[in-house]
Amino acid sequence: MKKIKKYIVATILSSIFTQQIFSQKVVLINGAGATFPYPLYSKWFYEYAKIDKTVNFNYQSIGSGGGIRQIIAKTVDFGATDGIMTQEQEKLAGEEILHIPMTAGAVVLAYNIPNFNQQLNLTAEIISGIYLGKITKWNDVKIKKENPDIDLPDKKIVVARRSDGSGTTYIFTDYLCEISKEWKTKVGKGTSVNWPVGLGGKGNEGVAGIIKNTPYSIGYVEISYAIQNKLFYAKVKNKSGKYINPSVESITAAIESKAKNMPKDFKVSLVDPEGENAYPISGFTWILVYKKQKDKVVAEKLIQFLKWAVTDGQKYCADLIYAPLSENLRKMVLDAINQIEY
Amino acid sequence: MGNKNFADKLFFSVTKVAAFISFALIVLLFIMLIKESGLSFSKFGLRFFITKVWDPVVEQYGALSFIYGSVISSLLALLISVPISLGIALFLSEFASKKLKEFLSIIMSLLAGIPSVIYGLWGIFVLAPILRNYIEPFLQKIFGFLIFFQGEPYGLDMLAAGIILSIMITPTISSISKDVFESVPRNLREAGLALGATKWEMIKIAVLKTAKQGVIGAIILGLGRAIGETMAVTMVIGNVHEISLSLFHPSATLASVIANEFAEATTDLYVSALFKIGLTLFFVTVILNIFAKFLIYSTTKKYKV
């Protein structure tokens, strides 16, 4: 027995010591923010750990608002957000913060019409009409006009939307503001808004749950939730008049079409783009870093990781249904990362 | 001897500190809530509690619809839960055999231990479809002329929240009531029976009357739990910031709006308004708890032999 005890003590002690020796070399980088890109970021951290064993990432997916607050308070090394920082927030930060786009996602309109398994065509007018409470029935003339071959039921539309603040809501209301003057003046855009109609579900999973369980419902969710929950979702007519199926390719097409006039700070909305094959309701998600870094070791490691994420790391996007950055954009983003000083 | 005395003193101080910590926590929490909601107080003042516009885009905040949602959903829960809970408590204290009593008590404490998110999931996937397809159309058919049962039944509404809450508070109310009933002295019961009362009359005269205050205390503790409940309610109440008399209308509560919006509250005023809602909730809960403790204390003291 004594021998066993000694053995156990020795093992514990040795493991503590070896860990300590190794941990001296490992750099810990803390981040916090958006929940939307969390699955992708986790994958990146996991894969990156194989490349560089001397860095460890700790990411808290507390929401974009939390990410912005934490980077302003300098309690994290990087923040993450689905919406750009407001001018007031940048003033609060005091120093220049870079927005680095990492990937993009789409918001889809998913629906549940019993005994109906076709893909609906929707337009900006229909979507804003439904969410303003003006189009209330599935067999409304406006919906019929875009879907002439489909027999739509004479049923009330049950509208579902997010009840919690969310980047998904930001992208969706950003789109509605872009395409509907009435929406812009009556409701506006934000991570949460004063909705004219609709049942609120908490999280993408909450909205997906409402759609799944409520006949004749429609709601907006992040694309991967619609796919995972096997919900039907609509094609949406884009600026050039084509009906576009939301997919990784059509989101990247949206990025590409905006890349031509991309501002240097990347603070740009992807909604309602020009491109012929571009899906109209999508948005970037950004990592926030201070331009002037304080800690040299952390800064070096963070820059290396960011460079890897926007180049090699992009190959992990599509599997998790995030849109990779287009080739042109990657170069611009690398230039931006090179501006970080330490 | 001196040593033992010292140990006693040490033990006394340690427990004293521990007790003081809980008090300090409450005070600190209260100070923090007041401080953090300062911005909202200076902007909206007391108007906050009587306006119902909640619009983060233009930064207008009013809590009335949430106060209404919290109060009505909790009262609805009591309306459903109290008769059932008292039935359970009376059965356990007056009629059940010892074995059955033990078995049912275990079941009740199990029910109390289920995490609220599980109740919420059950609410979305089981309760809401049943309400939408059967119960609500049925209620509408019979009582449709009343304003409480008008509107489109979605299954995610005030009624669903009330039912979920009633299930969640039943273990609390019934187990405390059971203890209160059992604390009624034996000689009171025997006196009732000796006067020729039937069992029901004896319960009415001796048990219910004596235990009245304690039962009220149990109900108020249940009410406190219902008002503070967050996750399950958020999942079934539909989260619409409006005031409607209809039970088929979705609503929102004080706790649910904090759970929903805190993570993405981006501006200082927004955060402050949410803290102010927390403060409101804090007040309501503290007041109810003090009241309940006082009532329970006064009954149990009176009949201690």
XYZ file of C-alpha atoms in Angstrom:
647
model
C 0.000 0.000 0.000
C 2.728 2.401 0.977
C 4.458 1.810 -2.293
C 1.320 2.566 -4.231
C 0.826 5.772 -2.280
C 4.373 6.834 -2.944
C 3.930 6.059 -6.571
C 0.745 8.136 -6.774
C 2.353 11.076 -4.998
C 5.343 10.880 -7.306
C 3.165 10.861 -10.390
C 1.116 13.809 -9.229
C 4.195 15.794 -8.302
C 5.965 15.035 -11.540
C 2.927 15.951 -13.591
C 2.623 19.251 -11.744
C 6.275 20.008 -12.337
C 6.259 19.103 -16.002
C 3.131 21.158 -16.535
C 4.755 24.091 -14.858
C 7.839 23.795 -16.990
C 5.779 23.669 -20.156
C 3.312 26.316 -19.106
C 6.088 28.825 -18.804
C 6.373 28.760 -22.550
C 2.657 28.701 -23.404
C 1.092 32.079 -24.124
C -2.540 32.444 -23.128
C -4.664 34.686 -25.334
C -8.070 35.703 -24.047
C -10.987 36.626 -26.237
C -14.694 37.179 -25.813
C -17.681 38.074 -27.910
C -20.043 36.862 -30.598
C -21.747 33.511 -30.269
C -22.434 33.183 -34.000
C -18.836 32.340 -35.076
C -18.081 30.316 -31.933
C -18.178 26.865 -33.593
C -15.758 28.059 -36.267
C -13.433 29.752 -33.786
C -13.336 26.595 -31.647
C -12.409 24.585 -34.701
C -9.693 27.116 -35.525
C -8.237 27.052 -32.011
C -8.231 23.270 -32.095
C -6.518 23.046 -35.462
C -4.114 25.894 -34.689
C -2.982 24.134 -31.516
C -1.510 21.441 -33.772
C 0.514 24.044 -35.663
C 1.692 26.181 -32.766
C 1.824 24.389 -29.421
C 3.064 27.445 -27.545
C -0.192 29.367 -27.677
C -3.479 28.700 -25.960
C -6.748 30.427 -26.721
C -9.542 31.048 -24.278
C -12.682 32.304 -25.974
C -15.897 33.156 -24.108
C -18.918 33.350 -26.387
C -20.843 35.908 -24.375
C -22.413 37.817 -27.271
C -21.261 40.689 -29.460
C -22.322 43.360 -26.975
C -20.273 41.663 -24.267
C -17.305 41.336 -26.615
C -17.356 45.059 -27.373
C -17.683 45.949 -23.679
C -14.764 43.689 -22.748
C -12.402 44.986 -25.418
C -13.216 48.551 -24.344
C -12.483 47.576 -20.743
C -9.267 45.872 -21.973
C -10.065 42.710 -20.043
C -9.462 40.595 -23.161
C -6.798 40.480 -25.861
C -9.358 40.425 -28.634
C -13.091 40.934 -28.962
C -15.471 39.460 -31.478
C -18.645 40.955 -32.854
C -21.278 40.569 -35.569
C -22.021 44.295 -35.643
C -19.592 47.173 -36.061
C -18.786 49.329 -33.057
C -20.638 52.622 -32.816
C -18.751 55.909 -32.761
C -19.581 56.347 -29.088
C -18.113 52.960 -28.300
C -14.934 53.777 -30.216
C -14.661 57.005 -28.281
C -14.983 55.055 -25.034
C -12.148 52.770 -26.096
C -9.903 55.798 -26.530
C -7.530 54.050 -28.918
C -7.966 52.816 -32.444
C -9.571 49.383 -32.687
C -9.302 47.385 -35.911
C -12.279 45.437 -37.273
C -10.937 42.328 -38.957
C -13.526 40.324 -40.918
C -13.086 36.605 -40.310
C -16.003 35.014 -42.104
C -19.590 35.718 -43.089
C -22.904 34.089 -42.400
C -26.385 34.323 -43.817
C -29.799 34.754 -42.319
C -32.461 32.610 -43.952
C -36.237 32.714 -43.843
C -37.360 29.305 -42.692
C -40.988 28.235 -42.719
C -43.295 25.426 -41.749
C -46.321 24.848 -43.952
C -47.839 21.396 -43.353
C -47.802 19.026 -46.355
C -45.742 21.462 -48.332
C -42.187 20.720 -49.359
C -41.325 23.214 -52.055
C -38.962 26.134 -51.876
C -40.766 29.451 -51.702
C -39.632 32.545 -53.566
C -39.655 35.678 -51.459
C -38.947 39.299 -52.265
C -37.873 42.234 -50.147
C -41.427 43.560 -50.291
C -42.932 40.306 -49.022
C -40.414 39.896 -46.197
C -40.841 43.464 -44.955
C -44.612 43.145 -45.399
C -44.747 40.033 -43.235
C -42.573 41.553 -40.501
C -44.488 44.832 -40.520
C -47.723 42.899 -40.067
C -49.117 43.970 -43.435
C -49.055 40.580 -45.108
C -50.902 38.266 -42.767
C -51.999 35.303 -44.891
C -50.032 32.745 -46.854
C -52.244 33.153 -49.924
C -51.679 36.927 -50.075
C -51.596 38.184 -53.676
C -48.020 39.389 -53.288
C -46.766 35.949 -52.271
C -48.896 34.269 -54.944
C -47.454 36.516 -57.626
C -43.899 35.323 -56.928
C -44.956 31.684 -56.547
C -47.489 31.144 -59.334
C -47.100 27.352 -59.470
C -47.598 26.782 -55.776
C -50.934 26.247 -54.079
C -50.672 28.335 -50.920
C -53.050 27.779 -47.988
C -55.602 30.315 -46.776
C -53.991 30.438 -43.329
C -52.675 33.121 -41.054
C -48.906 33.544 -41.056
C -47.355 32.974 -37.627
C -44.300 35.225 -37.489
C -41.309 34.138 -35.401
C -38.301 36.253 -34.470
C -35.578 36.512 -31.838
C -36.423 37.684 -28.336
C -32.807 38.085 -27.259
C -30.331 40.602 -28.584
C -28.432 39.062 -31.457
C -26.118 39.661 -34.392
C -28.549 37.619 -36.479
C -31.244 40.174 -35.716
C -28.811 42.957 -36.582
C -28.167 41.503 -40.059
C -31.864 40.881 -40.663
C -33.042 44.338 -39.552
C -30.123 45.908 -41.438
C -31.529 44.238 -44.554
C -35.087 45.395 -43.805
C -33.856 48.985 -43.320
C -32.028 48.819 -46.631
C -35.026 47.643 -48.625
C -37.976 49.251 -46.823
C -38.305 52.926 -45.981
C -41.245 52.173 -43.740
C -39.189 49.718 -41.701
C -36.354 52.230 -41.427
C -38.578 54.962 -39.994
C -40.893 52.771 -37.925
C -38.521 50.195 -36.458
C -34.882 50.712 -37.443
C -31.971 48.312 -37.011
C -30.174 46.881 -34.025
C -29.319 43.730 -32.120
C -32.808 43.966 -30.651
C -35.661 46.139 -31.873
C -39.250 46.954 -30.997
C -40.962 44.372 -33.211
C -44.356 45.262 -34.715
C -45.402 41.579 -34.811
C -44.170 38.117 -34.028
C -43.510 35.512 -31.365
C -40.095 35.769 -29.746
C -37.842 32.752 -29.324
C -34.599 32.819 -27.339
C -31.597 32.061 -29.502
C -31.485 30.612 -33.001
C -32.551 27.312 -31.462
C -35.590 28.991 -29.871
C -36.777 30.441 -33.177
C -36.075 27.152 -34.965
C -38.128 25.454 -32.232
C -41.091 27.776 -32.778
C -40.970 27.216 -36.540
C -40.684 23.460 -36.168
C -43.593 23.238 -33.745
C -45.974 25.827 -35.157
C -47.792 25.117 -38.398
C -47.937 28.011 -40.903
C -45.021 29.826 -39.280
C -42.091 31.713 -40.741
C -38.992 32.999 -38.997
C -35.439 34.129 -39.589
C -32.539 32.004 -38.370
C -28.848 31.709 -39.014
C -28.394 29.386 -42.006
C -26.663 26.511 -40.181
C -29.608 26.187 -37.756
C -32.048 25.875 -40.632
C -29.922 23.142 -42.172
C -29.324 21.284 -38.891
C -33.013 21.377 -38.002
C -33.999 20.346 -41.524
C -36.244 23.355 -41.968
C -37.378 24.552 -45.351
C -36.048 27.965 -46.260
C -36.836 30.416 -49.010
C -34.978 31.754 -52.000
C -34.767 35.527 -51.848
C -34.811 37.872 -54.814
C -31.638 39.967 -54.935
C -30.908 43.398 -56.367
C -30.396 42.062 -59.894
C -33.780 40.345 -59.804
C -32.631 36.741 -59.417
C -33.966 34.322 -56.817
C -30.984 33.164 -54.809
C -30.768 30.060 -52.663
C -28.820 30.830 -49.490
C -25.585 28.821 -49.530
C -21.899 29.184 -48.770
C -21.293 30.077 -52.426
C -23.985 32.735 -52.648
C -22.739 34.374 -49.434
C -19.165 34.435 -50.729
C -20.596 35.982 -53.907
C -22.045 38.727 -51.716
C -18.634 39.276 -50.101
C -16.985 39.368 -53.534
C -19.381 41.953 -54.879
C -18.756 44.232 -51.896
C -14.979 43.650 -51.992
C -14.660 45.948 -55.027
C -15.531 49.003 -52.971
C -14.369 47.691 -49.637
C -13.473 50.489 -47.227
C -10.067 50.113 -45.569
C -11.589 49.586 -42.137
C -13.898 46.777 -43.370
C -16.832 48.338 -41.537
C -19.284 47.455 -44.229
C -22.662 45.823 -44.368
C -23.137 42.925 -46.774
C -26.895 43.221 -47.156
C -28.559 43.832 -50.494
C -25.376 43.540 -52.604
C -25.069 44.156 -56.345
C -23.688 40.775 -57.437
C -25.799 38.669 -59.744
C -25.456 35.485 -57.686
C -25.208 37.140 -54.296
C -27.617 36.214 -51.506
C -29.024 39.468 -50.125
C -29.212 38.801 -46.341
C -25.737 38.132 -44.998
C -23.138 39.794 -42.813
C -19.531 39.706 -41.667
C -18.352 38.726 -38.264
C -15.288 40.589 -37.048
C -12.470 40.176 -34.560
C -11.636 43.381 -32.700
C -8.042 44.178 -31.764
C -6.292 47.313 -30.621
C -4.029 48.714 -33.307
C -1.351 49.465 -30.722
C -0.707 46.311 -28.737
C 0.761 46.485 -25.241
C 2.235 43.014 -24.773
C 4.753 42.044 -27.426
C 4.536 38.281 -26.875
C 0.747 38.205 -27.009
C 0.653 40.518 -30.023
C 3.062 38.362 -32.033
C 1.099 35.210 -31.363
C -2.238 36.863 -32.040
C -1.056 38.296 -35.358
C 0.293 34.919 -36.440
C -3.010 33.292 -35.603
C -5.103 35.924 -37.370
C -2.975 35.599 -40.504
C -3.416 31.852 -40.442
C -7.183 32.132 -39.843
C -7.837 34.400 -42.828
C -5.717 32.236 -45.169
C -5.259 28.524 -44.370
C -7.959 28.593 -41.719
C -10.590 29.575 -44.269
C -10.770 25.998 -45.549
C -12.631 25.001 -42.366
C -15.420 27.522 -43.006
C -17.550 25.757 -45.586
C -17.945 22.511 -43.596
C -19.461 24.445 -40.741
C -21.580 26.501 -43.164
C -19.708 29.765 -42.852
C -18.766 31.612 -46.011
C -15.010 31.884 -46.622
C -13.583 35.299 -47.478
C -13.035 35.817 -51.193
C -9.455 35.771 -52.537
C -9.305 39.534 -53.110
C -10.506 40.243 -49.632
C -7.954 37.946 -47.984
C -5.113 40.120 -49.321
C -6.753 43.265 -47.995
C -7.296 41.670 -44.601
C -3.660 40.520 -44.408
C -2.567 44.101 -45.102
C -4.772 45.271 -42.261
C -3.351 42.685 -39.855
C 0.157 43.864 -40.764
C -0.761 47.319 -39.496
C -0.990 46.074 -35.923
C 1.865 47.641 -33.953
C 3.659 46.304 -30.921
C -10.277 24.234 29.920
C -8.900 27.512 28.596
C -8.253 25.816 25.304
C -11.804 24.575 25.041
C -13.087 28.022 25.784
C -10.940 29.433 23.033
C -12.245 26.855 20.547
C -15.782 27.787 21.484
C -15.090 31.441 20.951
C -13.390 30.781 17.643
C -16.304 28.678 16.469
C -18.684 31.436 17.495
C -16.741 34.065 15.550
C -16.495 31.887 12.462
C -20.242 31.294 12.375
C -20.851 34.976 13.056
C -18.706 35.971 10.096
C -20.466 33.408 7.915
C -23.845 34.774 8.918
C -22.719 38.319 8.316
C -21.481 37.445 4.825
C -25.000 36.545 3.696
C -26.278 39.856 4.993
C -23.407 41.734 3.372
C -24.127 40.013 0.055
C -27.710 41.246 0.038
C -26.649 44.791 0.896
C -23.879 44.810 -1.712
C -26.234 43.429 -4.330
C -28.734 46.135 -3.530
C -26.117 48.905 -3.676
C -24.817 47.560 -6.988
C -28.308 47.481 -8.504
C -29.039 51.049 -7.369
C -25.701 52.288 -8.663
C -25.946 50.560 -12.030
C -29.489 51.728 -12.669
C -28.554 55.349 -11.883
C -28.318 56.366 -15.536
C -31.783 55.036 -16.204
C -33.152 56.786 -13.105
C -31.770 60.139 -14.212
C -33.148 59.686 -17.730
C -36.563 58.127 -17.098
C -37.096 58.515 -13.350
C -40.203 56.818 -12.007
C -41.887 57.125 -15.402
C -39.953 53.937 -16.192
C -42.438 51.929 -14.147
C -45.586 53.239 -15.833
C -44.629 53.389 -19.511
C -44.587 50.345 -21.730
C -42.501 51.321 -24.770
C -39.328 49.229 -24.891
C -37.369 50.274 -27.947
C -33.583 49.786 -27.840
C -33.166 51.449 -31.260
C -34.351 54.872 -30.084
C -33.387 54.152 -26.439
C -36.838 54.456 -24.923
C -37.359 52.128 -22.001
C -40.421 51.404 -19.893
C -41.073 48.365 -17.727
C -44.850 48.337 -17.407
C -45.507 45.484 -19.817
C -42.923 43.328 -18.009
C -44.315 44.135 -14.576
C -47.758 43.219 -15.883
C -46.420 39.993 -17.429
C -44.631 38.977 -14.219
C -47.606 39.674 -11.979
C -50.244 38.046 -14.174
C -48.227 34.936 -15.053
C -47.401 34.400 -11.369
C -50.978 34.940 -10.210
C -52.185 32.563 -12.899
C -49.681 30.006 -11.646
C -51.022 30.406 -8.105
C -54.596 30.059 -9.301
C -53.763 26.684 -10.819
C -51.240 25.495 -8.270
C -52.756 26.430 -4.891
C -55.807 24.116 -4.954
C -53.698 21.212 -6.219
C -50.885 21.848 -3.737
C -53.265 22.096 -0.783
C -54.915 18.879 -1.909
C -51.542 17.158 -2.009
C -50.539 18.573 1.380
C -53.796 17.585 3.082
C -53.688 14.099 1.628
C -50.106 13.610 2.776
C -50.618 14.985 6.270
C -54.082 13.586 7.049
C -54.816 10.526 4.940
C -51.765 8.878 3.408
C -50.137 5.834 4.969
C -46.562 6.301 6.109
C -45.107 4.416 3.129
C -47.164 6.271 0.552
C -46.279 9.534 2.243
C -42.574 8.804 1.975
C -42.900 7.774 -1.655
C -44.890 10.857 -2.656
C -42.556 13.160 -0.736
C -39.621 11.814 -2.733
C -41.551 12.409 -5.966
C -42.299 15.977 -4.926
C -38.681 16.747 -4.122
C -37.655 15.226 -7.453
C -40.101 17.547 -9.171
C -38.552 20.475 -7.320
C -35.077 19.437 -8.415
C -35.657 19.381 -12.170
C -33.725 22.233 -13.822
C -36.003 24.917 -15.207
C -34.587 24.657 -18.725
C -35.981 21.107 -18.853
C -39.422 22.454 -17.964
C -38.949 25.026 -20.727
C -38.068 22.421 -23.334
C -41.025 20.314 -22.275
C -43.112 23.479 -22.555
C -42.042 24.168 -26.130
C -42.182 20.632 -27.448
C -45.061 19.071 -25.517
C -47.195 21.626 -23.717
C -47.394 24.280 -26.438
C -48.686 21.939 -29.192
C -51.272 20.454 -26.785
C -52.424 23.926 -25.784
C -52.573 25.116 -29.391
C -54.355 22.098 -30.796
C -56.700 21.028 -28.019
C -56.962 23.045 -24.829
C -57.029 26.588 -26.201
C -59.535 25.936 -29.022
C -61.696 24.130 -26.438
C -61.530 27.052 -23.985
C -62.282 29.446 -26.806
C -65.331 27.436 -27.834
C -66.843 27.559 -24.369
C -65.583 30.845 -22.901
C -64.808 32.660 -26.161
C -67.123 35.529 -25.217
C -64.736 36.471 -22.378
C -61.838 38.754 -23.253
C -59.423 36.377 -21.497
C -59.869 33.730 -24.167
C -59.850 35.767 -27.344
C -57.282 35.951 -30.114
C -55.310 33.435 -32.135
C -54.136 30.525 -29.931
C -50.412 29.896 -30.576
C -49.608 27.812 -27.515
C -46.740 30.153 -26.632
C -48.498 32.670 -24.437
C -49.457 33.809 -20.939
C -51.457 30.622 -20.337
C -48.473 28.403 -21.194
C -46.265 30.439 -18.850
C -48.851 30.181 -16.070
C -49.140 26.416 -16.437
C -45.368 25.841 -16.509
C -44.946 28.045 -13.437
C -47.770 26.294 -11.610
C -46.016 22.950 -12.093
C -42.739 24.426 -10.879
C -44.130 25.954 -7.696
C -46.371 23.045 -6.696
C -43.567 21.180 -4.854
C -42.685 24.309 -2.860
C -46.224 25.117 -1.801
C -47.289 21.544 -1.091
C -44.253 20.524 0.951
C -44.309 23.647 3.128
C -48.082 23.362 3.580
C -47.677 19.729 4.548
C -45.179 20.703 7.264
C -47.523 23.415 8.501
C -50.476 21.014 8.638
C -48.381 18.504 10.527
C -47.349 21.140 13.040
C -50.988 21.542 14.102
C -51.045 19.949 17.591
C -52.634 16.565 17.983
C -54.902 17.677 20.829
C -56.648 20.207 18.581
C -57.553 17.439 16.152
C -58.641 15.123 18.931
C -60.769 17.862 20.424
C -62.474 18.336 17.057
C -63.177 14.637 16.686
C -64.333 14.386 20.292
C -66.952 17.021 19.580
C -68.425 14.678 17.000
C -66.974 16.290 13.878
C -66.451 14.176 10.775
C -62.948 13.977 9.409
C -63.604 16.763 6.864
C -65.197 18.979 9.536
C -62.260 18.347 11.828
C -59.825 19.347 9.065
C -61.847 22.457 8.367
C -62.120 23.533 11.999
C -58.871 22.352 13.519
C -56.282 22.025 10.767
C -57.092 24.584 8.071
C -58.033 27.365 10.442
C -54.961 26.906 12.593
C -52.593 26.573 9.662
C -54.034 29.477 7.685
C -51.174 31.891 8.109
C -48.546 29.259 7.477
C -50.285 28.231 4.272
C -50.408 31.852 3.156
C -46.673 31.981 3.802
C -46.155 28.884 1.657
C -48.206 30.428 -1.125
C -46.177 33.609 -1.011
C -42.926 31.664 -1.173
C -44.340 29.942 -4.250
C -45.246 33.320 -5.672
C -41.704 34.516 -5.069
C -40.336 31.556 -6.955
C -42.788 32.121 -9.819
C -41.881 35.799 -10.167
C -38.166 35.068 -10.199
C -38.344 32.133 -12.609
C -36.508 32.953 -15.810
C -35.546 30.235 -18.235
C -38.706 28.171 -18.470
C -40.906 31.244 -18.768
C -38.690 32.822 -21.422
C -39.038 29.703 -23.516
C -42.834 29.514 -23.499
C -44.201 33.026 -22.991
C -43.647 34.244 -26.563
C -41.677 37.343 -25.538
C -43.898 40.097 -26.867
C -43.670 43.462 -25.129
C -47.368 44.234 -25.002
C -50.143 44.295 -22.454
C -53.182 42.225 -23.297
C -55.931 40.849 -21.105
C -56.156 37.729 -23.227
C -54.383 34.687 -21.835
C -53.779 33.575 -25.423
C -51.617 36.618 -26.068
C -47.833 36.255 -25.815
C -46.224 38.390 -23.129
C -42.896 38.975 -21.354
C -41.761 39.129 -17.731
C -39.178 41.120 -15.779
C -36.902 38.110 -15.466
C -37.308 37.034 -19.085
C -36.358 40.413 -20.543
C -33.117 40.440 -18.539
C -32.281 36.916 -19.676
C -33.070 37.813 -23.262
C -31.404 41.129 -23.704
C -28.510 41.460 -21.278
C -25.853 39.708 -23.341
C -26.256 42.024 -26.329
C -27.114 45.239 -24.534
C -24.623 47.549 -26.197
C -25.198 51.047 -24.823
C -24.806 52.237 -21.244
C -28.414 53.362 -20.989
C -29.651 50.002 -22.247
C -27.610 48.144 -19.627
C -28.768 50.586 -16.975
C -32.430 50.057 -17.890
C -31.938 46.295 -17.568
C -30.343 46.773 -14.144
C -33.344 48.834 -13.157
C -35.572 45.933 -14.122
C -33.359 43.766 -11.940
C -33.870 46.211 -9.102
C -37.638 46.023 -9.526
C -37.474 42.255 -9.412
C -35.184 42.377 -6.383
C -37.640 44.566 -4.481
C -40.627 42.411 -5.301
C -38.809 39.209 -4.303
C -37.323 40.597 -1.080
C -40.624 42.044 0.087
C -42.494 38.828 -0.653
C -39.887 36.715 1.124
C -39.859 38.849 4.257
C -43.626 38.736 4.355
C -43.693 34.968 3.914
C -41.034 34.332 6.560
C -42.958 36.497 9.001
C -46.211 34.616 8.424
C -44.659 31.174 8.728
C -42.824 32.238 11.867
C -45.982 33.499 13.529
C -47.942 30.246 12.996
C -45.263 27.832 14.032
C -44.457 29.822 17.164
C -48.055 29.946 18.332
C -48.483 26.188 18.559
C -45.116 25.073 19.758
C -45.670 22.849 22.759
